[in-house]
């Protein structure tokens, strides 16, 4: 579905009043919507938001969920039972639902008032992936309801993000190989980031490393690093730090300064170095996770090759009952 058309119809049905936008999914699909939730918290003065893992949304739905709510649901395969049930619940409460999936036969589509079948694969444009779609939809809704002042700059960013990402992916090929060779026998990683990029620090930890490589990992917010986790720092632990562009960059740079003094095994992935500064400064922070997703996909692929551990290998997911 076209985003402009969806926004127009959502606003028509709600008489241009939206009290809340909730983002509901599981795992990597939930990570994809972290930046949209972050955008509302950072830029909206009127719209309440919440980011929910789907099963919790079903068991403890927000009291404010109702006819002035929009619930955005994402499931790659489209049949995640918790997410489908969350869609049913949202509709029962009178909310409008938006479903994002790769599967044209997905059950999720049956509980979605508006559906987006996104592109997937090496040849797809990043502006058509679920992260970019959910962000674009959200920014467009807030632009219409609250006259978001940097909407034109956001559109400029969307127009060039694929070019930025493609250049960055080419730029990191040697680095990802070096990273994989260096860390192929390690078992534990700390992933750090801030702002809208913390969502993908978490995603890289639980999906790319834990799910896809069966490695131990944890995500630590750059702002929280100095309030506990720094005491675990030494020369033997392994860190990957996402340095974002935008307002939270000082949090990441503070961590970098500390790790340069007290740690040895650190991989820095810097959005500025990777060319994100081509995006207008007023909206640059919201494009960090779109860039980091594609770049870190190269890291996980390189690690999987040298470890000879296929990214699709699973022991439990889809194999046993749970």
Short mmCIF file of C-alpha atoms in Angstrom, two decimals:
data_model
loop_
_atom_site.label_atom_id
_atom_site.label_comp_id
_atom_site.label_asym_id
_atom_site.label_seq_id
_atom_site.Cartn_x
_atom_site.Cartn_y
_atom_site.Cartn_z
CA UNK A 1 0.00 0.00 0.00
CA UNK A 2 1.14 3.57 -0.65
CA UNK A 3 2.14 5.46 2.52
CA UNK A 4 0.51 8.70 1.39
CA UNK A 5 -2.77 6.89 0.74
CA UNK A 6 -2.64 5.09 4.09
CA UNK A 7 -1.98 8.30 5.99
CA UNK A 8 -4.84 10.06 4.25
CA UNK A 9 -7.27 7.24 5.01
CA UNK A 10 -6.19 6.86 8.65
CA UNK A 11 -6.71 10.56 9.24
CA UNK A 12 -10.05 10.57 7.44
CA UNK A 13 -11.41 7.76 9.61
CA UNK A 14 -10.12 9.41 12.79
CA UNK A 15 -11.23 12.91 11.78
CA UNK A 16 -7.55 13.90 11.90
CA UNK A 17 -7.26 13.02 15.60
CA UNK A 18 -4.68 10.43 16.68
CA UNK A 19 -4.07 10.13 20.40
CA UNK A 20 -1.60 7.26 20.31
CA UNK A 21 0.51 5.12 17.99
CA UNK A 22 1.66 1.73 19.27
CA UNK A 23 4.34 -0.46 17.68
CA UNK A 24 3.88 -4.17 18.28
CA UNK A 25 6.03 -7.09 17.10
CA UNK A 26 8.58 -9.69 18.24
CA UNK A 27 12.35 -9.98 17.90
CA UNK A 28 13.89 -8.38 14.83
CA UNK A 29 10.52 -7.06 13.66
CA UNK A 30 10.16 -5.17 16.96
CA UNK A 31 13.68 -3.80 16.52
CA UNK A 32 12.69 -2.48 13.10
CA UNK A 33 10.10 -0.19 14.71
CA UNK A 34 12.28 1.14 17.52
CA UNK A 35 13.22 4.26 15.55
CA UNK A 36 9.59 5.13 14.76
CA UNK A 37 8.73 4.96 18.46
CA UNK A 38 11.82 7.05 19.22
CA UNK A 39 10.81 9.66 16.66
CA UNK A 40 7.42 10.24 18.31
CA UNK A 41 8.97 10.56 21.75
CA UNK A 42 11.52 13.04 20.42
CA UNK A 43 9.38 15.13 18.08
CA UNK A 44 5.68 14.84 18.96
CA UNK A 45 4.03 17.08 21.53
CA UNK A 46 0.57 15.48 21.27
CA UNK A 47 0.83 11.81 20.35
CA UNK A 48 1.49 9.11 22.91
CA UNK A 49 3.51 6.07 21.85
CA UNK A 50 4.55 2.65 23.08
CA UNK A 51 6.86 -0.09 21.80
CA UNK A 52 5.55 -3.53 22.81
CA UNK A 53 6.69 -7.09 22.40
CA UNK A 54 3.52 -8.66 21.08
CA UNK A 55 2.86 -11.22 23.79
CA UNK A 56 3.04 -8.60 26.51
CA UNK A 57 0.74 -6.32 24.51
CA UNK A 58 -1.81 -9.14 24.49
CA UNK A 59 -1.52 -9.84 28.20
CA UNK A 60 -1.22 -6.22 29.37
CA UNK A 61 -2.73 -3.98 26.70
CA UNK A 62 -2.32 -0.24 27.26
CA UNK A 63 -5.36 1.30 28.93
CA UNK A 64 -5.31 4.17 26.41
CA UNK A 65 -5.71 1.79 23.46
CA UNK A 66 -8.91 2.74 21.67
CA UNK A 67 -10.64 4.34 18.71
CA UNK A 68 -8.10 7.16 18.41
CA UNK A 69 -5.17 4.74 18.37
CA UNK A 70 -3.12 3.37 15.50
CA UNK A 71 -1.36 0.04 16.04
CA UNK A 72 1.52 -0.81 13.72
CA UNK A 73 2.26 -4.55 13.57
CA UNK A 74 5.22 -6.24 11.92
CA UNK A 75 6.00 -9.89 11.26
CA UNK A 76 8.47 -10.96 8.58
CA UNK A 77 6.76 -14.26 7.83
CA UNK A 78 3.42 -12.73 8.72
CA UNK A 79 2.21 -15.60 10.90
CA UNK A 80 3.81 -14.86 14.27
CA UNK A 81 0.94 -15.94 16.53
CA UNK A 82 1.56 -13.33 19.21
CA UNK A 83 1.58 -10.49 16.69
CA UNK A 84 -1.55 -11.73 14.90
CA UNK A 85 -3.34 -11.97 18.24
CA UNK A 86 -2.20 -8.42 19.09
CA UNK A 87 -3.80 -7.27 15.86
CA UNK A 88 -7.09 -8.94 16.78
CA UNK A 89 -7.02 -7.30 20.19
CA UNK A 90 -6.29 -3.87 18.72
CA UNK A 91 -9.23 -4.17 16.34
CA UNK A 92 -11.52 -5.30 19.17
CA UNK A 93 -10.60 -2.11 21.01
CA UNK A 94 -11.47 0.00 17.97
CA UNK A 95 -7.93 0.91 16.90
CA UNK A 96 -6.83 1.13 13.28
CA UNK A 97 -4.19 -1.47 12.44
CA UNK A 98 -1.27 -1.36 10.02
CA UNK A 99 0.47 -4.61 9.10
CA UNK A 100 3.96 -4.99 7.65
CA UNK A 101 5.13 -8.33 6.27
CA UNK A 102 7.10 -9.96 3.47
CA UNK A 103 4.48 -12.68 2.95
CA UNK A 104 1.53 -11.93 0.65
CA UNK A 105 -0.38 -14.86 2.21
CA UNK A 106 0.27 -13.81 5.80
CA UNK A 107 -2.35 -14.26 8.48
CA UNK A 108 -1.32 -10.81 9.74
CA UNK A 109 -3.01 -9.28 6.71
CA UNK A 110 -6.38 -10.55 8.00
CA UNK A 111 -6.10 -8.31 11.09
CA UNK A 112 -4.63 -5.29 9.29
CA UNK A 113 -6.74 -2.39 8.04
CA UNK A 114 -3.74 -1.25 5.97
CA UNK A 115 -1.08 -3.61 4.67
CA UNK A 116 2.47 -3.10 3.44
CA UNK A 117 4.26 -5.94 1.65
CA UNK A 118 7.87 -4.91 1.94
CA UNK A 119 10.84 -5.86 -0.22
CA UNK A 120 13.49 -8.26 1.02
CA UNK A 121 16.81 -9.54 -0.27
CA UNK A 122 20.16 -8.25 -1.46
CA UNK A 123 18.69 -6.34 -4.40
CA UNK A 124 15.91 -4.57 -2.49
CA UNK A 125 16.01 -0.87 -1.67
CA UNK A 126 16.47 -0.08 2.02
CA UNK A 127 13.80 2.62 1.82
CA UNK A 128 11.34 -0.24 1.22
CA UNK A 129 12.37 -2.34 4.21
CA UNK A 130 10.13 -2.50 7.32
CA UNK A 131 12.27 -0.11 9.35
CA UNK A 132 12.12 2.61 6.73
CA UNK A 133 8.42 2.03 5.99
CA UNK A 134 7.34 2.23 9.64
CA UNK A 135 9.46 5.35 10.13
CA UNK A 136 8.13 7.00 6.97
CA UNK A 137 4.54 6.23 7.95
CA UNK A 138 5.06 7.64 11.43
CA UNK A 139 6.82 10.82 10.33
CA UNK A 140 4.14 11.40 7.70
CA UNK A 141 1.35 11.03 10.27
CA UNK A 142 3.03 13.46 12.68
CA UNK A 143 3.70 15.88 9.83
CA UNK A 144 -0.03 15.92 9.05
CA UNK A 145 -1.32 16.11 12.63
CA UNK A 146 1.34 18.34 14.17
CA UNK A 147 2.99 20.06 11.21
CA UNK A 148 6.42 18.53 11.82
CA UNK A 149 8.79 21.31 10.84
CA UNK A 150 11.54 19.18 9.28
CA UNK A 151 9.37 17.00 7.06
CA UNK A 152 10.98 18.31 3.86
CA UNK A 153 14.44 17.45 5.21
CA UNK A 154 13.15 13.99 6.12
CA UNK A 155 11.97 13.47 2.53
CA UNK A 156 15.41 14.52 1.29
CA UNK A 157 16.95 11.91 3.57
CA UNK A 158 14.65 9.19 2.29
CA UNK A 159 15.58 10.11 -1.27
CA UNK A 160 19.30 9.50 -0.70
CA UNK A 161 19.46 6.86 2.06
CA UNK A 162 19.93 4.01 -0.43
CA UNK A 163 22.94 5.75 -1.94
CA UNK A 164 24.42 6.32 1.53
CA UNK A 165 23.87 2.69 2.55
CA UNK A 166 25.24 1.23 -0.68
CA UNK A 167 28.41 3.29 -0.35
CA UNK A 168 28.82 2.32 3.29
CA UNK A 169 28.39 -1.40 2.58
CA UNK A 170 31.16 -1.23 -0.01
CA UNK A 171 33.34 0.71 2.40
CA UNK A 172 33.21 -1.87 5.21
CA UNK A 173 33.98 -5.05 3.25
CA UNK A 174 37.61 -5.26 4.35
CA UNK A 175 36.74 -4.28 7.90
CA UNK A 176 34.09 -6.97 8.25
CA UNK A 177 36.55 -9.61 7.07
CA UNK A 178 39.14 -8.41 9.58
CA UNK A 179 36.51 -8.39 12.33
CA UNK A 180 35.45 -11.95 11.53
CA UNK A 181 39.01 -13.22 11.44
CA UNK A 182 39.83 -11.56 14.77
CA UNK A 183 36.72 -12.61 16.69
CA UNK A 184 35.83 -15.98 15.13
CA UNK A 185 36.68 -17.91 18.29
CA UNK A 186 35.12 -15.49 20.81
CA UNK A 187 31.92 -16.42 22.64
CA UNK A 188 30.73 -13.18 24.29
CA UNK A 189 30.11 -9.68 22.89
CA UNK A 190 28.91 -6.37 24.33
CA UNK A 191 27.03 -4.18 21.84
CA UNK A 192 26.67 -0.49 22.65
CA UNK A 193 24.69 2.37 21.13
CA UNK A 194 22.39 5.28 21.92
CA UNK A 195 19.37 7.19 20.66
CA UNK A 196 17.41 5.45 17.92
CA UNK A 197 20.46 3.26 17.26
CA UNK A 198 20.14 1.49 20.60
CA UNK A 199 17.31 -0.51 19.06
CA UNK A 200 19.70 -2.00 16.58
CA UNK A 201 22.41 -2.56 19.19
CA UNK A 202 19.81 -4.72 20.91
CA UNK A 203 18.77 -6.31 17.62
CA UNK A 204 22.32 -7.20 16.59
CA UNK A 205 22.81 -8.76 20.01
CA UNK A 206 19.68 -10.93 20.22
CA UNK A 207 19.17 -11.71 16.52
CA UNK A 208 22.50 -11.62 14.69
CA UNK A 209 24.66 -13.05 17.49
CA UNK A 210 22.39 -15.03 19.80
CA UNK A 211 19.85 -16.37 17.29
CA UNK A 212 21.92 -16.64 14.13
CA UNK A 213 25.32 -17.54 15.61
CA UNK A 214 24.42 -19.09 18.99
CA UNK A 215 26.82 -16.72 20.76
CA UNK A 216 26.48 -14.98 24.12
CA UNK A 217 25.79 -11.27 23.84
CA UNK A 218 24.19 -8.33 25.59
CA UNK A 219 23.26 -4.81 24.54
CA UNK A 220 24.18 -1.85 26.74
CA UNK A 221 22.92 1.69 26.21
CA UNK A 222 25.82 4.14 25.91
CA UNK A 223 24.17 6.38 28.49
CA UNK A 224 23.90 3.51 30.97
CA UNK A 225 27.41 2.19 30.45
CA UNK A 226 28.82 4.46 33.15
CA UNK A 227 26.18 3.43 35.68
CA UNK A 228 27.24 -0.16 36.23
CA UNK A 229 28.57 -1.95 33.13
CA UNK A 230 31.88 -0.04 33.01
CA UNK A 231 33.06 -2.05 36.04
CA UNK A 232 33.13 -5.13 33.83
CA UNK A 233 35.60 -3.56 31.39
CA UNK A 234 38.97 -5.23 30.86
CA UNK A 235 41.44 -6.17 28.15
CA UNK A 236 39.80 -9.49 27.33
CA UNK A 237 36.14 -8.60 26.76
CA UNK A 238 34.80 -7.81 23.29
CA UNK A 239 32.90 -4.65 22.39
CA UNK A 240 31.14 -3.29 19.32
CA UNK A 241 30.21 0.38 19.64
CA UNK A 242 27.77 2.12 17.30
CA UNK A 243 28.65 5.81 17.04
CA UNK A 244 25.54 7.65 15.88
CA UNK A 245 25.18 10.97 14.14
CA UNK A 246 22.84 13.44 15.84
CA UNK A 247 21.98 14.61 19.33
CA UNK A 248 23.10 11.50 21.25
CA UNK A 249 26.54 11.23 19.64
CA UNK A 250 28.24 12.68 22.77
CA UNK A 251 27.02 9.64 24.72
CA UNK A 252 28.76 7.29 22.27
CA UNK A 253 31.92 9.37 22.13
CA UNK A 254 32.15 9.30 25.92
CA UNK A 255 32.09 5.49 25.82
CA UNK A 256 34.66 5.46 23.02
CA UNK A 257 37.04 7.61 25.05
CA UNK A 258 36.76 5.25 28.02
CA UNK A 259 37.19 2.08 25.97
CA UNK A 260 40.24 3.48 24.20
CA UNK A 261 41.89 3.77 27.62
CA UNK A 262 40.68 0.61 29.31
CA UNK A 263 39.80 -1.98 26.66
CA UNK A 264 41.60 -3.64 23.76
CA UNK A 265 39.04 -5.60 21.74
CA UNK A 266 36.73 -2.90 20.39
CA UNK A 267 35.10 -2.49 16.97
CA UNK A 268 33.85 1.02 16.23
CA UNK A 269 31.11 1.44 13.62
CA UNK A 270 30.82 5.18 13.02
CA UNK A 271 27.91 6.64 11.05
CA UNK A 272 29.88 9.81 10.34
CA UNK A 273 32.77 7.85 8.88
CA UNK A 274 30.30 5.86 6.78
CA UNK A 275 28.85 8.96 5.13
CA UNK A 276 25.57 9.51 6.96
CA UNK A 277 26.35 13.23 7.16
CA UNK A 278 24.96 13.54 3.62
CA UNK A 279 21.55 13.44 5.33
CA UNK A 280 20.23 16.85 6.50
CA UNK A 281 21.39 17.48 10.07
CA UNK A 282 17.87 18.22 11.33
CA UNK A 283 16.80 14.60 10.76
CA UNK A 284 20.07 12.69 10.53
CA UNK A 285 19.66 10.82 13.83
CA UNK A 286 16.58 8.98 12.59
CA UNK A 287 18.52 7.44 9.70
CA UNK A 288 21.27 5.91 11.86
CA UNK A 289 19.54 2.54 12.43
CA UNK A 290 18.67 2.18 8.74
CA UNK A 291 22.37 2.52 7.95
CA UNK A 292 23.53 0.35 10.85
CA UNK A 293 21.17 -2.49 9.95
CA UNK A 294 22.67 -2.90 6.47
CA UNK A 295 26.25 -2.44 7.64
CA UNK A 296 25.97 -4.84 10.56
CA UNK A 297 24.36 -7.39 8.28
CA UNK A 298 27.74 -7.46 6.53
CA UNK A 299 29.46 -8.03 9.87
CA UNK A 300 27.24 -10.96 10.78
CA UNK A 301 27.61 -12.49 7.32
CA UNK A 302 31.41 -12.30 7.47
CA UNK A 303 31.40 -13.82 10.95
CA UNK A 304 29.10 -16.65 9.85
CA UNK A 305 31.37 -17.52 6.92
CA UNK A 306 34.58 -17.74 8.90
CA UNK A 307 32.83 -19.64 11.73
CA UNK A 308 31.13 -21.93 9.18
CA UNK A 309 27.83 -21.37 10.97
CA UNK A 310 24.98 -20.72 8.54
CA UNK A 311 22.80 -17.72 9.40
CA UNK A 312 19.67 -19.81 8.84
CA UNK A 313 20.66 -22.65 11.20
CA UNK A 314 18.25 -23.11 14.13
CA UNK A 315 18.02 -25.58 17.02
CA UNK A 316 14.66 -24.55 18.47
CA UNK A 317 12.97 -21.81 16.45
CA UNK A 318 10.39 -23.49 14.26
CA UNK A 319 11.79 -26.89 15.33
CA UNK A 320 10.13 -27.57 18.69
CA UNK A 321 7.03 -26.49 20.56
CA UNK A 322 7.34 -23.48 22.83
#
